[in-house]
PDB file of C-alpha atoms in Angstrom:
ATOM      1  CA  MET A  24     147.512 172.510  78.356  1.00  0.00           C
ATOM      2  CA  PRO A  25     151.257 173.230  78.299  1.00  0.00           C
ATOM      3  CA  LYS A  26     152.566 176.418  76.756  1.00  0.00           C
ATOM      4  CA  PRO A  27     152.795 176.016  72.954  1.00  0.00           C
ATOM      5  CA  VAL A  28     155.904 176.798  70.926  1.00  0.00           C
ATOM      6  CA  VAL A  29     155.030 179.543  68.418  1.00  0.00           C
ATOM      7  CA  VAL A  30     157.075 179.096  65.231  1.00  0.00           C
ATOM      8  CA  ASP A  31     157.424 181.987  62.785  1.00  0.00           C
ATOM      9  CA  ALA A  32     157.386 180.091  59.479  1.00  0.00           C
ATOM     10  CA  ARG A  33     158.655 183.039  57.396  1.00  0.00           C
ATOM     11  CA  GLY A  34     161.790 182.156  55.432  1.00  0.00           C
ATOM     12  CA  HIS A  35     161.688 178.407  56.169  1.00  0.00           C
ATOM     13  CA  MET A  36     161.761 175.587  53.619  1.00  0.00           C
ATOM     14  CA  LEU A  37     158.432 173.710  53.551  1.00  0.00           C
ATOM     15  CA  GLY A  38     159.562 170.087  53.866  1.00  0.00           C
ATOM     16  CA  ARG A  39     162.354 170.730  56.345  1.00  0.00           C
ATOM     17  CA  LEU A  40     160.098 172.790  58.605  1.00  0.00           C
ATOM     18  CA  ALA A  41     157.357 170.159  58.397  1.00  0.00           C
ATOM     19  CA  SER A  42     159.710 167.329  59.397  1.00  0.00           C
ATOM     20  CA  VAL A  43     161.028 169.200  62.442  1.00  0.00           C
ATOM     21  CA  LEU A  44     157.506 170.162  63.541  1.00  0.00           C
ATOM     22  CA  ALA A  45     156.258 166.588  63.017  1.00  0.00           C
ATOM     23  CA  LYS A  46     159.015 165.273  65.285  1.00  0.00           C
ATOM     24  CA  GLN A  47     158.135 167.834  67.964  1.00  0.00           C
ATOM     25  CA  LEU A  48     154.428 166.988  67.752  1.00  0.00           C
ATOM     26  CA  LEU A  49     155.090 163.271  68.133  1.00  0.00           C
ATOM     27  CA  SER A  50     157.215 163.954  71.205  1.00  0.00           C
ATOM     28  CA  GLY A  51     154.244 165.700  72.867  1.00  0.00           C
ATOM     29  CA  GLN A  52     155.005 169.374  72.184  1.00  0.00           C
ATOM     30  CA  TYR A  53     152.187 171.808  71.342  1.00  0.00           C
ATOM     31  CA  VAL A  54     153.142 173.758  68.198  1.00  0.00           C
ATOM     32  CA  VAL A  55     151.638 176.861  66.585  1.00  0.00           C
ATOM     33  CA  ALA A  56     152.947 177.871  63.139  1.00  0.00           C
ATOM     34  CA  VAL A  57     152.265 181.471  62.077  1.00  0.00           C
ATOM     35  CA  ARG A  58     152.909 183.365  58.804  1.00  0.00           C
ATOM     36  CA  CYS A  59     152.529 180.203  56.704  1.00  0.00           C
ATOM     37  CA  GLU A  60     152.096 182.287  53.535  1.00  0.00           C
ATOM     38  CA  GLU A  61     155.792 183.261  53.793  1.00  0.00           C
ATOM     39  CA  ILE A  62     157.129 179.671  53.682  1.00  0.00           C
ATOM     40  CA  ASP A  63     159.568 178.976  50.832  1.00  0.00           C
ATOM     41  CA  ILE A  64     159.514 176.046  48.425  1.00  0.00           C
ATOM     42  CA  SER A  65     162.599 175.172  46.371  1.00  0.00           C
ATOM     43  CA  GLY A  66     161.983 175.400  42.623  1.00  0.00           C
ATOM     44  CA  GLY A  67     160.426 178.200  40.589  1.00  0.00           C
ATOM     45  CA  LEU A  68     156.764 179.192  40.780  1.00  0.00           C
ATOM     46  CA  VAL A  69     155.937 177.829  37.300  1.00  0.00           C
ATOM     47  CA  ARG A  70     157.306 174.375  38.163  1.00  0.00           C
ATOM     48  CA  GLN A  71     155.583 174.294  41.559  1.00  0.00           C
ATOM     49  CA  LYS A  72     152.289 175.380  39.987  1.00  0.00           C
ATOM     50  CA  ALA A  73     152.537 172.570  37.436  1.00  0.00           C
ATOM     51  CA  LYS A  74     153.201 170.048  40.218  1.00  0.00           C
ATOM     52  CA  TYR A  75     150.249 171.329  42.254  1.00  0.00           C
ATOM     53  CA  GLU A  76     147.972 171.252  39.180  1.00  0.00           C
ATOM     54  CA  ARG A  77     148.892 167.567  38.722  1.00  0.00           C
ATOM     55  CA  PHE A  78     148.018 167.012  42.392  1.00  0.00           C
ATOM     56  CA  LEU A  79     144.665 168.780  41.908  1.00  0.00           C
ATOM     57  CA  ARG A  80     143.768 166.373  39.088  1.00  0.00           C
ATOM     58  CA  LYS A  81     144.050 163.386  41.428  1.00  0.00           C
ATOM     59  CA  ARG A  82     140.571 162.454  42.631  1.00  0.00           C
ATOM     60  CA  MET A  83     138.332 159.508  43.318  1.00  0.00           C
ATOM     61  CA  LEU A  84     136.601 158.521  40.093  1.00  0.00           C
ATOM     62  CA  THR A  85     133.298 157.247  41.481  1.00  0.00           C
ATOM     63  CA  ALA A  86     132.813 159.890  44.177  1.00  0.00           C
ATOM     64  CA  PRO A  87     135.239 162.833  43.826  1.00  0.00           C
ATOM     65  CA  THR A  88     133.865 164.518  46.965  1.00  0.00           C
ATOM     66  CA  LYS A  89     135.163 161.633  49.108  1.00  0.00           C
ATOM     67  CA  GLY A  90     138.781 162.476  48.464  1.00  0.00           C
ATOM     68  CA  PRO A  91     141.527 163.345  48.214  1.00  0.00           C
ATOM     69  CA  ILE A  92     140.824 166.846  49.577  1.00  0.00           C
ATOM     70  CA  HIS A  93     143.002 169.516  47.946  1.00  0.00           C
ATOM     71  CA  PHE A  94     143.590 172.441  50.272  1.00  0.00           C
ATOM     72  CA  ARG A  95     144.390 175.817  48.724  1.00  0.00           C
ATOM     73  CA  ALA A  96     145.299 177.853  51.830  1.00  0.00           C
ATOM     74  CA  PRO A  97     149.030 177.965  52.739  1.00  0.00           C
ATOM     75  CA  SER A  98     148.340 177.004  56.351  1.00  0.00           C
ATOM     76  CA  ARG A  99     146.421 173.914  55.274  1.00  0.00           C
ATOM     77  CA  ILE A 100     149.138 172.975  52.761  1.00  0.00           C
ATOM     78  CA  LEU A 101     151.649 173.028  55.646  1.00  0.00           C
ATOM     79  CA  TRP A 102     149.163 171.101  57.809  1.00  0.00           C
ATOM     80  CA  ARG A 103     148.794 168.409  55.167  1.00  0.00           C
ATOM     81  CA  THR A 104     152.569 168.215  54.618  1.00  0.00           C
ATOM     82  CA  ILE A 105     153.041 167.614  58.359  1.00  0.00           C
ATOM     83  CA  ARG A 106     150.185 165.084  58.360  1.00  0.00           C
ATOM     84  CA  GLY A 107     152.060 163.095  55.720  1.00  0.00           C
ATOM     85  CA  MET A 108     155.008 162.780  58.123  1.00  0.00           C
ATOM     86  CA  ILE A 109     152.890 161.555  61.047  1.00  0.00           C
ATOM     87  CA  PRO A 110     151.065 158.217  61.434  1.00  0.00           C
ATOM     88  CA  HIS A 111     147.797 160.164  61.606  1.00  0.00           C
ATOM     89  CA  LYS A 112     145.530 157.110  61.494  1.00  0.00           C
ATOM     90  CA  THR A 113     146.779 155.864  64.875  1.00  0.00           C
ATOM     91  CA  LYS A 114     145.710 157.322  68.226  1.00  0.00           C
ATOM     92  CA  ARG A 115     149.225 158.648  68.830  1.00  0.00           C
ATOM     93  CA  GLY A 116     149.305 160.373  65.433  1.00  0.00           C
ATOM     94  CA  ALA A 117     145.791 161.790  65.794  1.00  0.00           C
ATOM     95  CA  ALA A 118     146.737 163.202  69.206  1.00  0.00           C
ATOM     96  CA  ALA A 119     149.870 164.739  67.655  1.00  0.00           C
ATOM     97  CA  MET A 120     147.806 166.412  64.912  1.00  0.00           C
ATOM     98  CA  GLU A 121     145.475 167.875  67.555  1.00  0.00           C
ATOM     99  CA  ARG A 122     148.490 169.576  69.144  1.00  0.00           C
ATOM    100  CA  LEU A 123     149.183 171.487  65.901  1.00  0.00           C
ATOM    101  CA  LYS A 124     147.724 174.860  64.924  1.00  0.00           C
ATOM    102  CA  VAL A 125     148.603 176.701  61.703  1.00  0.00           C
ATOM    103  CA  PHE A 126     147.749 180.256  60.624  1.00  0.00           C
ATOM    104  CA  GLU A 127     148.290 182.750  57.833  1.00  0.00           C
ATOM    105  CA  GLY A 128     149.625 185.958  59.317  1.00  0.00           C
ATOM    106  CA  VAL A 129     149.924 186.337  63.087  1.00  0.00           C
ATOM    107  CA  PRO A 130     146.466 186.292  64.736  1.00  0.00           C
ATOM    108  CA  PRO A 131     145.846 188.203  68.011  1.00  0.00           C
ATOM    109  CA  PRO A 132     146.591 185.627  70.701  1.00  0.00           C
ATOM    110  CA  TYR A 133     150.032 184.980  69.193  1.00  0.00           C
ATOM    111  CA  ASP A 134     151.068 188.490  68.106  1.00  0.00           C
ATOM    112  CA  THR A 135     152.340 189.315  71.605  1.00  0.00           C
ATOM    113  CA  VAL A 136     154.096 185.965  72.148  1.00  0.00           C
ATOM    114  CA  LYS A 137     157.774 185.389  71.409  1.00  0.00           C
ATOM    115  CA  ARG A 138     158.152 183.530  68.124  1.00  0.00           C
ATOM    116  CA  VAL A 139     160.991 181.123  67.380  1.00  0.00           C
ATOM    117  CA  VAL A 140     162.674 179.945  64.181  1.00  0.00           C
ATOM    118  CA  VAL A 141     163.998 176.520  63.198  1.00  0.00           C
ATOM    119  CA  PRO A 142     167.642 176.943  62.089  1.00  0.00           C
ATOM    120  CA  ASP A 143     167.662 173.511  60.383  1.00  0.00           C
ATOM    121  CA  ALA A 144     164.894 174.670  58.040  1.00  0.00           C
ATOM    122  CA  LEU A 145     165.887 178.265  57.245  1.00  0.00           C
ATOM    123  CA  LYS A 146     166.165 179.052  53.527  1.00  0.00           C
ATOM    124  CA  VAL A 147     169.292 181.176  53.964  1.00  0.00           C
ATOM    125  CA  LEU A 148     171.092 178.201  55.533  1.00  0.00           C
ATOM    126  CA  ARG A 149     169.626 175.367  53.453  1.00  0.00           C
ATOM    127  CA  LEU A 150     169.005 176.539  49.877  1.00  0.00           C
ATOM    128  CA  GLN A 151     172.113 177.051  47.783  1.00  0.00           C
ATOM    129  CA  HIS A 152     172.746 180.527  46.412  1.00  0.00           C
ATOM    130  CA  GLY A 153     171.237 181.068  42.979  1.00  0.00           C
ATOM    131  CA  HIS A 154     168.651 178.282  43.216  1.00  0.00           C
ATOM    132  CA  LYS A 155     165.083 179.279  42.457  1.00  0.00           C
ATOM    133  CA  CYS A 156     162.413 179.277  45.132  1.00  0.00           C
ATOM    134  CA  CYS A 157     158.880 180.559  45.541  1.00  0.00           C
ATOM    135  CA  LYS A 158     156.619 181.590  48.401  1.00  0.00           C
ATOM    136  CA  LEU A 159     153.817 179.264  49.481  1.00  0.00           C
ATOM    137  CA  GLY A 160     151.378 182.201  49.513  1.00  0.00           C
ATOM    138  CA  ASP A 161     152.100 182.986  45.852  1.00  0.00           C
ATOM    139  CA  LEU A 162     151.633 179.326  44.887  1.00  0.00           C
ATOM    140  CA  ALA A 163     148.395 179.112  46.870  1.00  0.00           C
ATOM    141  CA  SER A 164     146.969 182.247  45.256  1.00  0.00           C
ATOM    142  CA  THR A 165     147.733 180.899  41.759  1.00  0.00           C
ATOM    143  CA  VAL A 166     145.873 177.636  42.495  1.00  0.00           C
ATOM    144  CA  GLY A 167     142.778 179.183  44.087  1.00  0.00           C
ATOM    145  CA  TRP A 168     143.470 180.768  47.511  1.00  0.00           C
ATOM    146  CA  LYS A 169     141.524 184.046  47.536  1.00  0.00           C
ATOM    147  CA  HIS A 170     142.695 185.732  50.748  1.00  0.00           C
ATOM    148  CA  GLN A 171     146.282 186.799  50.009  1.00  0.00           C
ATOM    149  CA  ASP A 172     145.389 190.513  49.799  1.00  0.00           C
ATOM    150  CA  ALA A 173     143.385 190.411  53.038  1.00  0.00           C
ATOM    151  CA  VAL A 174     146.201 188.676  54.922  1.00  0.00           C
ATOM    152  CA  LYS A 175     148.726 191.180  53.541  1.00  0.00           C
ATOM    153  CA  LEU A 176     146.568 194.097  54.709  1.00  0.00           C
ATOM    154  CA  LEU A 177     146.126 192.629  58.202  1.00  0.00           C
ATOM    155  CA  GLU A 178     149.870 191.948  58.464  1.00  0.00           C
ATOM    156  CA  GLU A 179     150.675 195.572  57.568  1.00  0.00           C
ATOM    157  CA  LYS A 180     148.310 196.757  60.327  1.00  0.00           C
ATOM    158  CA  ARG A 181     149.899 194.355  62.817  1.00  0.00           C
ATOM    159  CA  LYS A 182     153.420 195.499  61.925  1.00  0.00           C
ATOM    160  CA  VAL A 183     152.505 199.175  62.450  1.00  0.00           C
ATOM    161  CA  LYS A 184     151.030 198.329  65.853  1.00  0.00           C
ATOM    162  CA  ALA A 185     154.068 196.232  66.802  1.00  0.00           C
ATOM    163  CA  GLN A 186     156.459 199.026  65.760  1.00  0.00           C
ATOM    164  CA  ALA A 187     154.600 201.535  67.958  1.00  0.00           C
ATOM    165  CA  TYR A 188     154.770 199.102  70.898  1.00  0.00           C
ATOM    166  CA  TYR A 189     158.500 198.555  70.311  1.00  0.00           C
ATOM    167  CA  GLU A 190     159.224 202.304  70.253  1.00  0.00           C
ATOM    168  CA  GLN A 191     157.336 202.749  73.525  1.00  0.00           C
ATOM    169  CA  LYS A 192     159.213 199.813  75.058  1.00  0.00           C
ATOM    170  CA  LYS A 193     162.582 201.311  74.012  1.00  0.00           C
ATOM    171  CA  LYS A 194     161.684 204.624  75.690  1.00  0.00           C
ATOM    172  CA  LEU A 195     160.631 202.807  78.848  1.00  0.00           C
ATOM    173  CA  ASN A 196     163.867 200.780  78.949  1.00  0.00           C
ATOM    174  CA  ALA A 197     165.915 203.958  78.476  1.00  0.00           C
ATOM    175  CA  LEU A 198     164.103 205.585  81.400  1.00  0.00           C
ATOM    176  CA  LYS A 199     164.687 202.487  83.555  1.00  0.00           C
ATOM    177  CA  ALA A 200     168.397 202.490  82.696  1.00  0.00           C
ATOM    178  CA  LYS A 201     168.603 206.198  83.534  1.00  0.00           C
ATOM    179  CA  ALA A 202     166.852 205.605  86.868  1.00  0.00           C
ATOM    180  CA  TYR A 203     169.219 202.749  87.780  1.00  0.00           C
ATOM    181  CA  ALA A 204     172.239 204.867  86.875  1.00  0.00           C
ATOM    182  CA  ALA A 205     171.099 207.714  89.130  1.00  0.00           C
TER     183      ALA A 205
END
């Protein structure tokens, strides 16, 4: 398996990020999206919640368990958004979807890997100043996702650990520079 591209989804617009990732998946790239709860959606939280509630009401009348499936977790919402941009019922599309992994937070195999951003999808570059937006994690927790507090706690622990590693790395680099200078 080739080395996957790890995308830090924090601060990206949902649809723009999904379209770029869908294109990469179809071209054969392995993609891992982390921190999906920090994705931005344009429009205020009240409006987005109303739209998602309308989506939740859509179901099959005779057998509601058969579909459509309404995911509540932010990672699965991103996954489904990307699936809508891929011909997932063909072999090529199914293979592309298998190359995608999505996570809330940054789980252990990917916390030590360099993460990239997608400039075409960044909120600071794409959303006009003053326009409302909301976080995907906040929307998910209002429609039934129950793990926002747990993910927040784990992220705080990870950030403390990463900060300690970074401080140690800075000291080591300073010692190396001093040794080269001598």
